Coordinates of C-alpha atoms in Angstrom, one line a residue:
M181 CA 78.5 19.9 -40.8
D182 CA 75.7 17.6 -40.0
R183 CA 75.8 15.6 -36.7
R184 CA 77.4 12.5 -38.1
S185 CA 80.0 14.4 -40.0
F186 CA 80.9 16.3 -36.8
L187 CA 81.3 13.2 -34.8
R188 CA 83.4 11.4 -37.4
S189 CA 85.6 14.4 -38.2
S190 CA 86.3 15.0 -34.5
A191 CA 87.5 11.3 -34.1
Y192 CA 85.0 11.2 -31.3
F193 CA 82.8 8.4 -32.8
T194 CA 83.7 6.0 -35.5
V195 CA 81.3 3.8 -37.6
A196 CA 82.8 0.9 -39.5
S197 CA 81.3 -2.1 -41.3
A198 CA 82.3 -5.7 -40.6
N199 CA 81.9 -6.3 -44.3
G200 CA 84.4 -3.5 -45.2
L201 CA 87.1 -3.5 -42.6
L202 CA 89.3 -0.4 -42.4
A203 CA 92.7 -0.8 -43.9
A204 CA 95.6 -1.2 -41.5
C205 CA 97.7 2.0 -41.1
G206 CA 100.8 2.9 -39.2
G207 CA 100.2 3.6 -35.6
S208 CA 101.9 5.7 -33.0
G209 CA 103.0 2.7 -31.1
D210 CA 104.3 0.5 -33.9
D211 CA 107.9 0.9 -32.9
A212 CA 107.4 1.6 -29.2
P213 CA 108.6 -1.0 -26.7
Q214 CA 106.0 -3.0 -24.8
G215 CA 104.6 -1.1 -21.9
S216 CA 104.6 2.3 -23.6
F217 CA 100.8 2.4 -23.6
T218 CA 98.2 1.4 -21.0
F219 CA 94.5 0.7 -20.9
P220 CA 93.9 1.7 -17.3
L221 CA 90.1 1.3 -17.3
G222 CA 89.8 -1.9 -19.3
V223 CA 87.3 -2.2 -22.1
A224 CA 83.5 -1.8 -22.5
S225 CA 80.7 -2.4 -25.0
G226 CA 77.3 -1.0 -25.3
D227 CA 74.0 -0.4 -27.1
P228 CA 73.7 -3.9 -28.6
K229 CA 71.5 -4.2 -31.7
E230 CA 70.9 -7.1 -34.1
G231 CA 73.7 -5.9 -36.4
S232 CA 75.9 -3.6 -34.4
I233 CA 77.6 -3.0 -31.1
V234 CA 79.6 0.0 -29.7
F235 CA 83.1 -0.8 -28.4
W236 CA 85.0 1.5 -25.9
T237 CA 88.4 2.0 -24.2
R238 CA 90.7 4.6 -22.8
C239 CA 94.3 4.3 -24.0
V240 CA 97.0 6.6 -22.6
P241 CA 100.7 6.9 -23.2
K242 CA 103.0 6.1 -20.3
A243 CA 104.9 9.3 -21.0
G244 CA 103.5 12.6 -22.4
N245 CA 100.0 13.4 -23.6
A246 CA 100.1 12.9 -27.3
P247 CA 97.4 11.3 -29.4
V248 CA 97.5 7.5 -29.6
D249 CA 96.8 5.5 -32.8
L250 CA 95.3 2.2 -31.9
R251 CA 93.3 -0.7 -33.4
L252 CA 90.1 -2.4 -32.4
E253 CA 89.9 -6.1 -33.2
V254 CA 86.6 -8.0 -33.1
A255 CA 86.5 -11.8 -33.5
L256 CA 84.1 -14.7 -33.3
D257 CA 86.5 -16.6 -31.1
A258 CA 88.6 -15.9 -28.0
G259 CA 91.8 -16.7 -29.9
F260 CA 91.1 -14.0 -32.5
T261 CA 91.6 -16.3 -35.4
Q262 CA 88.1 -15.6 -36.9
I263 CA 88.3 -11.8 -37.3
A264 CA 85.0 -10.1 -37.8
G265 CA 86.2 -6.5 -37.8
I266 CA 89.3 -4.3 -37.6
V267 CA 89.0 -0.6 -37.0
D268 CA 91.8 1.9 -36.7
L269 CA 91.2 4.6 -34.2
R270 CA 92.9 7.6 -32.6
A271 CA 92.7 8.4 -28.9
L272 CA 92.9 12.2 -28.5
P273 CA 93.7 14.1 -25.3
D274 CA 90.7 16.4 -26.3
Y275 CA 88.5 13.5 -25.2
D276 CA 90.7 12.3 -22.3
H277 CA 92.1 9.6 -24.6
T278 CA 88.8 7.7 -24.8
V279 CA 87.6 6.1 -28.0
R280 CA 84.5 4.4 -29.2
A281 CA 83.6 2.6 -32.4
K282 CA 80.4 1.2 -33.7
L283 CA 80.9 -1.9 -35.8
T284 CA 78.0 -2.7 -38.1
N285 CA 76.9 -5.6 -40.3
L286 CA 77.4 -8.0 -37.4
A287 CA 75.4 -11.2 -37.2
P288 CA 72.4 -11.2 -34.9
A289 CA 72.3 -13.2 -31.6
T290 CA 76.0 -13.8 -31.9
R291 CA 78.8 -13.5 -29.2
Y292 CA 81.9 -11.5 -30.2
H293 CA 85.2 -11.1 -28.5
Y294 CA 87.1 -7.8 -28.8
R295 CA 90.3 -6.1 -27.7
F296 CA 92.3 -3.0 -28.5
R297 CA 95.9 -3.0 -29.6
V298 CA 98.7 -0.4 -29.9
G299 CA 102.1 -1.8 -30.9
A300 CA 102.9 -4.6 -28.5
D301 CA 100.4 -3.4 -25.9
I302 CA 97.0 -5.1 -25.8
S303 CA 94.0 -4.3 -23.7
P304 CA 92.0 -6.9 -21.7
V305 CA 89.5 -8.9 -23.8
G306 CA 85.8 -8.2 -23.6
Q307 CA 82.7 -10.1 -24.8
A308 CA 79.5 -8.7 -26.3
R309 CA 76.5 -10.3 -27.8
T310 CA 74.3 -8.8 -30.5
A311 CA 70.5 -8.6 -30.1
P312 CA 68.3 -11.2 -31.7
A313 CA 67.1 -10.6 -35.3
A314 CA 64.0 -8.4 -35.5
N315 CA 61.8 -11.2 -36.9
S316 CA 62.9 -13.8 -34.4
T317 CA 61.4 -14.8 -31.1
P318 CA 64.1 -15.8 -28.6
A319 CA 63.0 -18.4 -26.0
Q320 CA 64.5 -16.3 -23.2
L321 CA 66.4 -13.0 -22.5
R322 CA 68.3 -12.5 -19.3
F323 CA 69.5 -9.1 -18.2
A324 CA 70.5 -7.3 -15.0
W325 CA 69.9 -3.7 -14.0
M326 CA 71.9 -1.6 -11.6
T327 CA 71.9 1.9 -10.2
C328 CA 73.4 4.2 -7.5
Q329 CA 77.0 3.1 -7.0
D330 CA 78.3 5.7 -4.6
W331 CA 82.1 5.2 -4.4
S332 CA 82.2 6.8 -0.9
V333 CA 80.0 4.4 1.1
N334 CA 79.6 0.7 1.7
H335 CA 81.0 -1.7 -0.9
W336 CA 80.7 -3.0 -4.5
A337 CA 80.6 -6.7 -3.8
A338 CA 77.2 -6.7 -5.7
M339 CA 79.2 -6.1 -8.8
G340 CA 81.3 -9.2 -8.3
M341 CA 78.0 -11.2 -7.8
M342 CA 76.6 -9.7 -11.0
A343 CA 79.7 -10.7 -13.0
G344 CA 79.0 -14.3 -12.1
E345 CA 75.5 -14.2 -13.7
E346 CA 74.8 -15.4 -17.2
L347 CA 73.5 -12.2 -18.9
D348 CA 72.7 -11.0 -22.4
F349 CA 73.3 -7.4 -21.3
I350 CA 73.2 -5.0 -18.4
V351 CA 71.1 -1.8 -18.0
H352 CA 72.5 1.0 -15.9
L353 CA 69.8 3.4 -14.8
G354 CA 72.0 6.2 -13.5
D355 CA 74.0 7.6 -10.6
Y356 CA 77.0 5.9 -12.2
V357 CA 79.1 8.5 -10.3
Y358 CA 78.3 10.9 -7.5
E359 CA 79.2 14.5 -8.0
T360 CA 79.8 15.2 -4.4
V361 CA 82.6 14.1 -2.0
G362 CA 82.4 14.4 1.7
A363 CA 78.7 15.2 1.8
A364 CA 76.6 14.4 4.9
F365 CA 74.9 11.4 3.2
Q366 CA 78.4 10.0 2.3
S367 CA 79.6 10.0 6.0
G368 CA 79.4 6.2 6.4
R369 CA 82.3 3.8 6.0
A370 CA 83.5 2.6 2.7
E371 CA 85.5 -0.5 1.9
P372 CA 89.3 0.0 2.2
G373 CA 89.9 0.1 -1.6
H374 CA 87.7 3.1 -2.0
G375 CA 89.8 5.9 -0.6
A376 CA 88.7 9.6 -0.5
I377 CA 88.4 11.3 -3.9
R378 CA 90.1 14.6 -4.5
L379 CA 88.3 16.9 -7.0
P380 CA 91.0 19.1 -8.7
D381 CA 88.7 22.1 -9.0
G382 CA 85.7 21.2 -6.9
I383 CA 83.6 23.8 -5.1
T384 CA 83.2 23.7 -1.4
M385 CA 79.7 23.9 0.2
A386 CA 78.7 24.8 3.7
G387 CA 79.6 21.9 5.9
G388 CA 82.8 21.1 4.0
A389 CA 81.4 18.9 1.2
R390 CA 82.7 19.5 -2.3
Y391 CA 81.0 19.1 -5.6
A392 CA 82.4 18.6 -9.2
N393 CA 82.4 21.7 -11.4
T394 CA 84.9 21.5 -14.2
L395 CA 85.4 19.0 -16.9
L396 CA 88.5 17.7 -15.1
D397 CA 86.5 17.2 -11.9
Y398 CA 83.9 15.0 -13.7
R399 CA 86.6 13.1 -15.6
T400 CA 88.3 12.5 -12.3
L401 CA 85.2 10.9 -11.0
Y402 CA 84.8 8.6 -14.0
R403 CA 88.5 7.6 -13.9
T404 CA 88.2 6.8 -10.2
Y405 CA 85.0 4.8 -10.4
R406 CA 86.1 2.9 -13.5
G407 CA 89.4 2.1 -11.8
D408 CA 87.6 -0.5 -9.7
A409 CA 88.4 -4.0 -11.1
R410 CA 84.8 -5.2 -10.4
L411 CA 83.2 -2.5 -12.5
Q412 CA 85.8 -3.2 -15.3
A413 CA 84.9 -6.9 -15.2
L414 CA 81.2 -6.1 -15.6
H415 CA 81.8 -3.9 -18.6
A416 CA 84.1 -6.6 -20.1
K417 CA 81.5 -9.3 -19.5
C418 CA 78.6 -8.0 -21.7
P419 CA 77.2 -4.9 -23.3
M420 CA 75.7 -2.2 -21.1
I421 CA 72.8 0.1 -22.0
V422 CA 73.2 3.3 -19.9
I423 CA 71.1 6.3 -19.1
W424 CA 71.8 9.0 -16.4
D425 CA 69.9 10.2 -13.4
D426 CA 70.8 13.2 -11.3
H427 CA 74.2 12.6 -9.7
E428 CA 76.1 12.5 -13.0
F429 CA 75.5 16.2 -12.9
S430 CA 73.9 17.4 -9.6
D431 CA 71.6 16.0 -6.9
D432 CA 67.9 16.3 -7.8
C433 CA 68.8 18.4 -10.8
W434 CA 66.5 19.6 -13.5
Q435 CA 67.7 20.8 -16.9
D436 CA 70.9 22.7 -16.0
H437 CA 69.8 23.8 -12.5
Q438 CA 71.3 22.5 -9.3
T439 CA 69.2 22.3 -6.1
Y440 CA 71.7 22.5 -3.3
S441 CA 70.0 25.7 -2.2
N442 CA 66.5 27.2 -2.6
A443 CA 67.8 29.5 -5.4
N444 CA 68.0 26.5 -7.9
V445 CA 71.0 28.1 -9.5
Q446 CA 71.4 27.7 -13.3
E447 CA 74.8 26.3 -14.2
T448 CA 75.0 25.8 -17.9
S449 CA 78.8 25.4 -18.1
R450 CA 78.8 22.9 -15.3
R451 CA 76.0 20.9 -17.0
R452 CA 77.9 20.8 -20.2
N453 CA 81.1 19.6 -18.4
A454 CA 79.1 16.8 -16.7
T455 CA 77.6 15.9 -20.1
Q456 CA 80.9 15.8 -21.9
A457 CA 82.5 13.5 -19.3
W458 CA 79.5 11.2 -19.3
A459 CA 79.6 11.0 -23.1
E460 CA 83.3 10.3 -23.1
Y461 CA 83.1 7.5 -20.7
M462 CA 79.9 5.7 -21.7
P463 CA 79.8 3.2 -24.6
V464 CA 76.8 4.9 -26.3
D465 CA 75.8 4.8 -29.9
W466 CA 76.2 8.4 -31.0
G467 CA 75.1 7.4 -34.5
D468 CA 71.7 6.6 -33.1
V469 CA 71.3 9.5 -30.7
S470 CA 73.3 12.7 -30.6
F471 CA 76.0 14.7 -28.8
D472 CA 77.4 17.9 -30.3
L473 CA 80.0 20.0 -28.5
N474 CA 79.5 22.8 -31.1
K475 CA 75.9 23.3 -30.0
A476 CA 75.5 26.0 -27.4
G477 CA 73.3 25.5 -24.3
Y478 CA 72.7 22.7 -21.9
D479 CA 70.7 20.5 -24.2
N480 CA 73.6 19.6 -26.6
I481 CA 72.8 15.9 -26.2
R482 CA 69.9 13.5 -26.6
I483 CA 70.2 10.2 -24.9
Y484 CA 66.7 8.7 -24.8
R485 CA 66.4 5.8 -27.2
D486 CA 65.0 2.3 -27.6
F487 CA 66.2 -1.3 -28.3
R488 CA 64.4 -4.3 -29.8
F489 CA 65.2 -7.9 -28.9
G490 CA 63.3 -9.8 -31.5
T491 CA 59.6 -9.9 -31.0
L492 CA 60.0 -10.8 -27.3
M493 CA 61.1 -7.4 -25.7
H494 CA 61.2 -3.7 -26.5
L495 CA 63.4 -1.7 -24.2
V496 CA 62.5 2.0 -24.0
M497 CA 65.1 4.2 -22.2
T498 CA 64.0 7.7 -21.1
D499 CA 65.9 10.8 -19.8
Q500 CA 64.1 12.2 -16.8
R501 CA 66.5 15.0 -16.0
L502 CA 67.6 17.1 -19.0
Y503 CA 64.1 18.1 -20.1
R504 CA 62.1 17.9 -16.9
D505 CA 60.3 21.0 -15.6
D506 CA 61.3 22.5 -12.2
H507 CA 59.9 20.6 -9.2
V508 CA 56.3 21.6 -8.8
V509 CA 56.6 23.1 -5.4
S510 CA 59.2 25.9 -5.7
E511 CA 61.8 25.6 -2.9
A512 CA 62.1 29.4 -2.8
A513 CA 58.3 30.0 -2.6
Y514 CA 58.0 27.3 0.1
A515 CA 60.8 29.0 2.1
Q516 CA 59.0 32.3 1.9
L517 CA 55.8 30.6 3.2
L518 CA 57.9 29.6 6.2
Q519 CA 59.5 33.0 6.4
G520 CA 62.8 31.5 5.6
D521 CA 65.7 32.3 3.2
P522 CA 64.5 31.8 -0.4
V523 CA 68.1 32.0 -1.8
N524 CA 70.6 30.6 0.6
G525 CA 68.4 28.3 2.6
E526 CA 67.7 24.6 1.8
N527 CA 64.0 23.6 2.1
S528 CA 63.9 20.3 0.2
I529 CA 61.7 18.8 3.1
G530 CA 58.3 20.2 2.3
S531 CA 59.0 21.0 -1.3
R532 CA 60.6 17.9 -2.8
Y533 CA 60.2 15.4 0.1
F534 CA 57.3 14.9 2.4
V535 CA 55.2 17.5 0.5
P536 CA 51.7 18.1 1.8
Q537 CA 49.3 16.8 -1.0
P538 CA 47.1 20.0 -1.0
L539 CA 50.2 22.2 -1.4
L540 CA 51.4 20.1 -4.3
A541 CA 48.0 20.3 -6.0
Q542 CA 47.9 24.1 -5.5
F543 CA 51.4 24.6 -7.0
E544 CA 50.7 22.1 -9.8
A545 CA 47.6 24.1 -10.9
G546 CA 49.8 27.3 -11.0
A547 CA 52.5 25.6 -13.1
R548 CA 49.9 24.2 -15.5
A549 CA 48.5 27.6 -16.1
A550 CA 51.9 29.1 -16.6
L551 CA 53.1 26.3 -19.0
G552 CA 49.9 25.6 -20.8
R553 CA 50.4 21.9 -20.2
N554 CA 51.0 19.5 -17.3
P555 CA 54.4 20.1 -15.7
G556 CA 56.4 16.8 -16.2
L557 CA 59.5 14.8 -16.4
L558 CA 60.2 14.2 -20.1
G559 CA 59.6 17.5 -21.8
P560 CA 57.1 17.8 -24.7
T561 CA 59.2 16.3 -27.5
Q562 CA 60.3 13.2 -25.5
T563 CA 56.8 12.8 -24.1
Q564 CA 55.4 12.5 -27.6
W565 CA 58.2 10.1 -28.6
W566 CA 57.5 7.9 -25.5
K567 CA 53.7 7.9 -26.3
D568 CA 54.3 7.0 -30.0
T569 CA 56.9 4.3 -29.2
M570 CA 54.8 2.6 -26.6
R571 CA 51.7 2.7 -28.7
A572 CA 53.4 1.3 -31.8
S573 CA 55.4 -1.4 -30.1
T574 CA 54.4 -5.0 -31.1
A575 CA 56.8 -6.7 -28.8
T576 CA 55.4 -9.1 -26.2
W577 CA 57.0 -7.1 -23.3
K578 CA 57.4 -3.3 -23.3
V579 CA 60.2 -2.6 -20.7
W580 CA 60.6 1.0 -19.6
G581 CA 64.0 2.1 -18.5
N582 CA 62.8 4.6 -15.9
E583 CA 65.1 6.5 -13.5
V584 CA 62.8 7.6 -10.7
T585 CA 60.0 5.8 -8.8
L586 CA 56.7 5.2 -10.5
N587 CA 55.2 3.4 -7.5
R588 CA 52.9 5.6 -5.4
M589 CA 54.4 6.6 -2.1
W590 CA 52.0 8.4 0.1
L591 CA 51.9 8.7 3.9
D592 CA 48.7 9.8 5.6
M593 CA 49.5 11.5 9.0
R594 CA 46.2 13.3 9.3
A595 CA 45.0 11.1 12.2
L596 CA 48.4 10.3 13.6
A597 CA 50.3 13.6 14.1
P598 CA 49.6 16.9 15.8
A599 CA 49.5 20.1 13.7
P600 CA 51.4 21.1 11.6
Y601 CA 52.4 17.5 10.8
N602 CA 48.8 16.2 10.3
N603 CA 48.9 16.1 6.5
L604 CA 48.7 13.6 3.7
Y605 CA 52.2 13.6 2.4
I606 CA 53.8 12.9 -0.9
V607 CA 57.0 11.1 0.3
N608 CA 59.1 11.8 -2.8
A609 CA 58.1 14.6 -5.1
D610 CA 61.4 14.3 -7.1
G611 CA 59.8 11.2 -8.7
W612 CA 56.6 10.6 -10.6
D613 CA 54.5 11.3 -7.5
G614 CA 55.6 14.9 -7.7
F615 CA 53.9 15.4 -11.1
P616 CA 50.5 13.7 -10.5
S617 CA 48.6 15.1 -13.5
Y618 CA 51.5 14.3 -15.9
R619 CA 51.8 10.8 -14.4
A620 CA 48.1 10.3 -15.0
E621 CA 48.4 11.6 -18.6
L622 CA 51.1 9.0 -19.5
L623 CA 49.5 6.1 -17.7
G624 CA 46.2 7.0 -19.2
H625 CA 47.8 6.8 -22.6
L626 CA 48.7 3.2 -21.9
R627 CA 45.1 2.5 -20.9
T628 CA 43.5 4.3 -23.8
N629 CA 45.7 2.6 -26.3
D630 CA 45.5 -0.8 -24.6
V631 CA 49.2 -1.2 -24.3
K632 CA 49.8 -4.4 -22.5
N633 CA 52.7 -6.1 -20.7
V634 CA 54.4 -2.8 -19.6
V635 CA 57.1 -3.2 -17.0
A636 CA 59.1 -0.3 -15.6
I637 CA 62.6 -1.1 -14.4
T638 CA 63.6 1.7 -12.0
G639 CA 66.5 3.0 -9.8
D640 CA 67.2 6.1 -7.8
L641 CA 65.3 5.3 -4.6
H642 CA 67.9 3.0 -2.9
A643 CA 65.3 0.4 -2.1
F644 CA 63.7 -2.8 -3.6
Q645 CA 60.0 -2.3 -4.5
A646 CA 57.5 -4.1 -6.7
G647 CA 54.0 -2.7 -7.3
T648 CA 51.1 -2.5 -9.6
I649 CA 50.7 0.8 -11.4
Y650 CA 47.2 2.2 -11.9
D651 CA 46.1 4.9 -14.3
N652 CA 45.2 7.1 -11.4
N653 CA 46.4 7.4 -7.8
D654 CA 43.5 5.4 -6.3
P655 CA 44.0 1.6 -6.7
A656 CA 40.4 1.1 -5.7
T657 CA 39.1 3.0 -8.8
G658 CA 42.0 2.9 -11.2
R659 CA 42.8 0.4 -13.9
A660 CA 46.1 -1.5 -13.7
V661 CA 48.3 -0.6 -16.6
A662 CA 51.9 -1.6 -15.6
V663 CA 54.2 -3.0 -12.9
D664 CA 57.1 -1.1 -11.5
F665 CA 60.2 -2.9 -10.3
V666 CA 62.6 -0.8 -8.3
S667 CA 66.2 -2.0 -7.6
A668 CA 68.2 -0.9 -4.6
G669 CA 71.5 0.8 -5.2
I670 CA 74.8 -1.0 -5.5
S671 CA 76.3 0.8 -2.5
S672 CA 74.4 4.0 -1.8
S673 CA 72.9 4.3 1.6
S674 CA 69.4 3.1 1.7
F675 CA 66.2 5.2 1.6
Y676 CA 65.3 4.0 5.1
Q677 CA 68.7 5.1 6.5
Y678 CA 68.1 8.6 4.9
L679 CA 64.7 8.8 6.5
R680 CA 65.8 7.6 9.9
A681 CA 68.7 10.1 10.0
G682 CA 66.3 13.0 9.0
A683 CA 63.4 12.0 11.3
G684 CA 64.9 13.5 14.4
S685 CA 62.3 14.1 17.0
T686 CA 59.5 14.7 14.6
P687 CA 56.3 12.6 14.6
L688 CA 57.9 10.6 11.8
A689 CA 60.5 9.1 14.2
P690 CA 58.3 6.2 15.5
L691 CA 57.4 5.3 11.9
V692 CA 61.1 4.7 11.1
A693 CA 62.2 3.0 14.3
T694 CA 62.8 -0.2 12.4
P695 CA 63.2 -1.0 8.7
Q696 CA 60.4 -3.6 8.9
G697 CA 58.1 -1.1 10.7
F698 CA 58.6 1.5 8.0
D699 CA 58.0 -1.0 5.2
G700 CA 54.8 -2.0 6.9
V701 CA 53.6 1.6 7.2
L702 CA 54.4 2.4 3.6
R703 CA 52.6 -0.7 2.4
A704 CA 49.6 0.1 4.5
N705 CA 49.4 3.5 3.0
N706 CA 50.0 2.3 -0.5
P707 CA 48.1 -1.0 -1.1
A708 CA 49.4 -1.4 -4.7
F709 CA 52.8 -2.6 -3.3
A710 CA 53.4 -6.3 -3.7
Y711 CA 56.9 -6.1 -2.1
A712 CA 59.0 -3.4 -0.3
D713 CA 62.4 -3.4 1.3
H714 CA 63.6 0.1 1.9
D715 CA 66.8 -0.8 3.8
A716 CA 68.8 -2.6 1.1
Q717 CA 71.7 -2.6 -1.3
G718 CA 72.0 -4.9 -4.3
Y719 CA 70.9 -5.4 -7.9
A720 CA 68.1 -7.0 -10.0
V721 CA 68.1 -9.6 -12.7
A722 CA 65.2 -10.1 -15.1
T723 CA 64.4 -13.4 -17.0
V724 CA 62.0 -12.7 -19.9
T725 CA 60.0 -15.3 -21.7
A726 CA 56.8 -15.1 -23.8
T727 CA 54.7 -16.1 -20.8
S728 CA 56.4 -14.3 -17.9
F729 CA 58.6 -11.5 -16.7
T730 CA 60.5 -12.7 -13.6
V731 CA 62.7 -10.5 -11.5
M732 CA 65.2 -11.6 -8.9
F733 CA 66.1 -9.0 -6.3
N734 CA 69.6 -9.8 -4.9
K735 CA 70.2 -8.1 -1.6
V736 CA 73.7 -7.9 -0.2
K737 CA 75.1 -7.8 3.3
P738 CA 76.6 -4.6 4.9
L739 CA 80.3 -4.1 5.5
E740 CA 82.0 -6.5 7.9
A741 CA 82.9 -5.4 11.4
N742 CA 86.4 -4.6 10.2
G743 CA 85.1 -2.4 7.4
A744 CA 85.8 -4.9 4.6
A745 CA 83.4 -6.0 1.9
P746 CA 81.7 -9.3 2.9
T747 CA 83.4 -12.4 1.6
A748 CA 79.9 -14.1 1.1
P749 CA 77.9 -11.0 0.2
L750 CA 74.5 -12.4 -0.5
A751 CA 71.9 -11.6 2.2
K752 CA 68.8 -13.0 0.4
R753 CA 67.1 -13.4 -2.9
T754 CA 63.5 -12.5 -3.7
R755 CA 61.8 -13.7 -6.8
I756 CA 58.8 -11.8 -8.2
T757 CA 56.9 -13.0 -11.3
V758 CA 54.4 -11.2 -13.6
A759 CA 52.5 -13.4 -16.0
A760 CA 51.9 -12.1 -19.5
G761 CA 48.6 -10.4 -19.6
S762 CA 48.6 -9.6 -15.9
N763 CA 49.8 -6.7 -13.8
L764 CA 49.8 -8.5 -10.5
P765 CA 53.3 -9.5 -9.2
R766 CA 53.6 -12.9 -7.4
V767 CA 56.3 -12.8 -4.7
E768 CA 58.5 -15.6 -3.4
D769 CA 60.8 -14.3 -0.6
N770 CA 64.0 -15.9 0.6
V771 CA 64.5 -18.2 -2.4
A772 CA 67.6 -20.3 -3.0

């Protein structure tokens, strides 16, 4: 069977036309009393295009585990008197009773209301707006992006704030769930409603943390996270365009390898389990990309894709985990250099974080010789797709959904620290800085092809950043080709807090004595930064017009003294604007 036949025959993904509604059929709940079925995770929509939207829910019987026949209803009005589409669906236990349907032939730039029904039981109502017509130029688009929502620490009040925004759609850049529970970085307090998660089949690591392994483990994470009413409200409010980062599978992962130890163990079955649970719970258009349970191997999915919003904006979403090469500096080889354990040890410091620049260059040269190309993040096929898509785009703004930091983050300790700490360090080699030749290759492609008005929207780092991106690592000699806006995580502990905890008594300790001091040090070492706040949680909102791309960073307060989420969560707002034709962000801090 071809891909679409597989998806349709499995009842995993349904495509229906608003011009040819599926005929009503008898359902499993037609004669059941009210309350026989529930929609415990609410509703969601995703991947909005000018003529289609994907609709999602999970419908479970109160008793038993049988399939459920249910109906999707889509209307132009909240009272469901102007029906635009009716689709009959079946929620199967094989897919954890999740269903998704793509309704096509919808009108562009139109708001729709939707709900699911089985017998007398009706889901909450959601709203979703289609994208503008391809040949139209909307006066404005407004969208938010979010990332890093660790259930186990801090609070999700930022989601409540976001639900109050007027948005066309939301972009989620990954770390929707965290695969570990009880890890050292999750030792902080969490709001009372976020109790400890129990993984049914989780694997225990040294120190007592457990990580998800089976399909049931990963499903448990999604069920738990989506059980929060604030996240449900966000999904019901407007469509979401989602991509993953690492924690949907495993921290700092690459392909189907985990990096908890220097061995970089390959875990194909676990990768497939993580992928299936993500695919089940995300409102993604599988008619546009692909997911195939019958395909062997870890790469049985392709999630990179793009979205057009008239002539104003082109959103290009990339996958920087499934196809990336191994981190350039091998953890095992680095451990051996230190006469450590190349298998059971954990040497992420020095190999993935705070990597001496000469060491990175040496290992990169070896990797290039072995691969016959620059080691990179997207893999050869996706790299070519990205280059072709960016070069061919005619939209005013080319917005790159980018999981890991593009801004340069170097730290020069050569004159500040005694040996062996007196190095020029790459702070985060899990991001683009860890693949310098590949980074230069892609940014050089933008320069060579004169691709203008490129903005990266980024997550992963747990910090707010805005910076000009140059086609090489030296702002003094490079040409500006883009701007990178990094949003802090919804709740995950900040980048600064991680560094402060890990600094110990090393020469780094004075540099992280205060958040403001660390921000100053990093900006002094990286003059392309226009703004940096590395001790933050929150989200970002972009307002896009033909003349400007304006971002509002919304920083939230920490937990109250009693451990509860703050009742007035806003700490401050920072507005940063890039004019069309420019790559220089203009910052207005502490705006109303």
